[in-house]
């Protein structure tokens, strides 16, 4: 019996040892080399600095990014100056690092760097000062990065300061490009608003007026639809919206057009529910539908359009098709605007055609060249415009909501 107990205990100990080894193997962490850890730390610090600098260079972004930039340079202190020489931030906030003589030396070095567009080195009583201009690839000055060190600046430190200044400049330049793109987007939306056909507005008001005496309730409904349509189209905020909001406004537009044309205008809408929350550029569908209505009625007394929004994997595909006179496919070579204006019999169509090019540019700017408009047409076979948008794109969000209130 004692022998069996000893064997059992030995077996148990062996099993515990094996289990411990297995657990240790499965849970052990791979220890990176010092070089790998240093690279990882530098990349992480650079990403933290970039997050602030991508907002542009101002007091807030300078204060946030300065500690990370100082860590990258390995110096005792770092200051950021704007392109006009104004001090934006110092790090650390420690008077021992920034005595009056060091502050004066930094201010003077920054001014010299701005005026000369080059690196400036000088000395205070206990510290060396290096001012490095932050320049774009084309040589435009964005600001100055100034470092303070109690060591003698060697080639390694000077190289690091230069690279950090170059990196900071690239992030600030990207912020300015983002701001320029946002301004361009706002300008294009304003252009689309200006292109909403004055003929449509005139005809809509005339149609409403015709119902005032014969059918006051119908006139009242149309006035509300017209008010909601214009309120949405001229809203102040947001470059993007949801497909559901765009479709709601399209329904208002078509309600007004059907009141004008009656049964001569046939409209078919087929929308997959799962794509209703997809984000699209604001006023992206209006030019497509308005062009289809005009194109479908060109030279005819009736017409039909079909709008389909369907789910295609990672994308949402929207098509607007009319059964109008169509056009020569060769005309498409010069782009959507020229192509669609080529068989237009109505002078009022120009704005919508320019609007299609506007939408094409905005789609490509927001989502890439794979997401431009595609136009399919043939003489006598109508026209189909296809718009493809990703169901999700990082950084693209709907804004300016609340304008769908009042929809039917």
XYZ file of N, CA and C in Angstrom, residues 8 35 59 92 162 173 181 199 214 262 288 332:
36
model
N 1.605 6.848 -6.836
C 0.549 7.811 -7.164
C 1.024 9.243 -6.968
N 16.446 47.164 -29.530
C 16.224 47.948 -30.749
C 14.757 47.937 -31.141
N -2.191 77.010 -30.745
C -1.750 76.892 -29.352
C -2.113 75.536 -28.753
N 9.322 71.113 -21.063
C 8.313 71.058 -20.000
C 8.011 72.445 -19.446
N 16.268 67.701 -36.981
C 15.850 67.974 -38.352
C 14.752 67.045 -38.822
N 1.080 70.054 -42.735
C 0.693 70.233 -44.138
C -0.512 69.363 -44.477
N -9.601 70.609 -48.424
C -10.610 69.698 -48.982
C -11.980 69.988 -48.391
N -36.252 76.600 -62.693
C -37.470 76.196 -63.396
C -38.300 75.265 -62.518
N -58.940 74.927 -56.251
C -59.614 73.672 -56.594
C -59.478 72.610 -55.512
N -48.803 64.692 -63.078
C -49.866 63.710 -62.912
C -49.396 62.311 -63.261
N -29.037 63.487 -59.885
C -29.298 62.277 -60.659
C -30.778 62.139 -60.972
N -19.849 59.729 -74.072
C -19.441 59.521 -72.682
C -17.951 59.719 -72.471
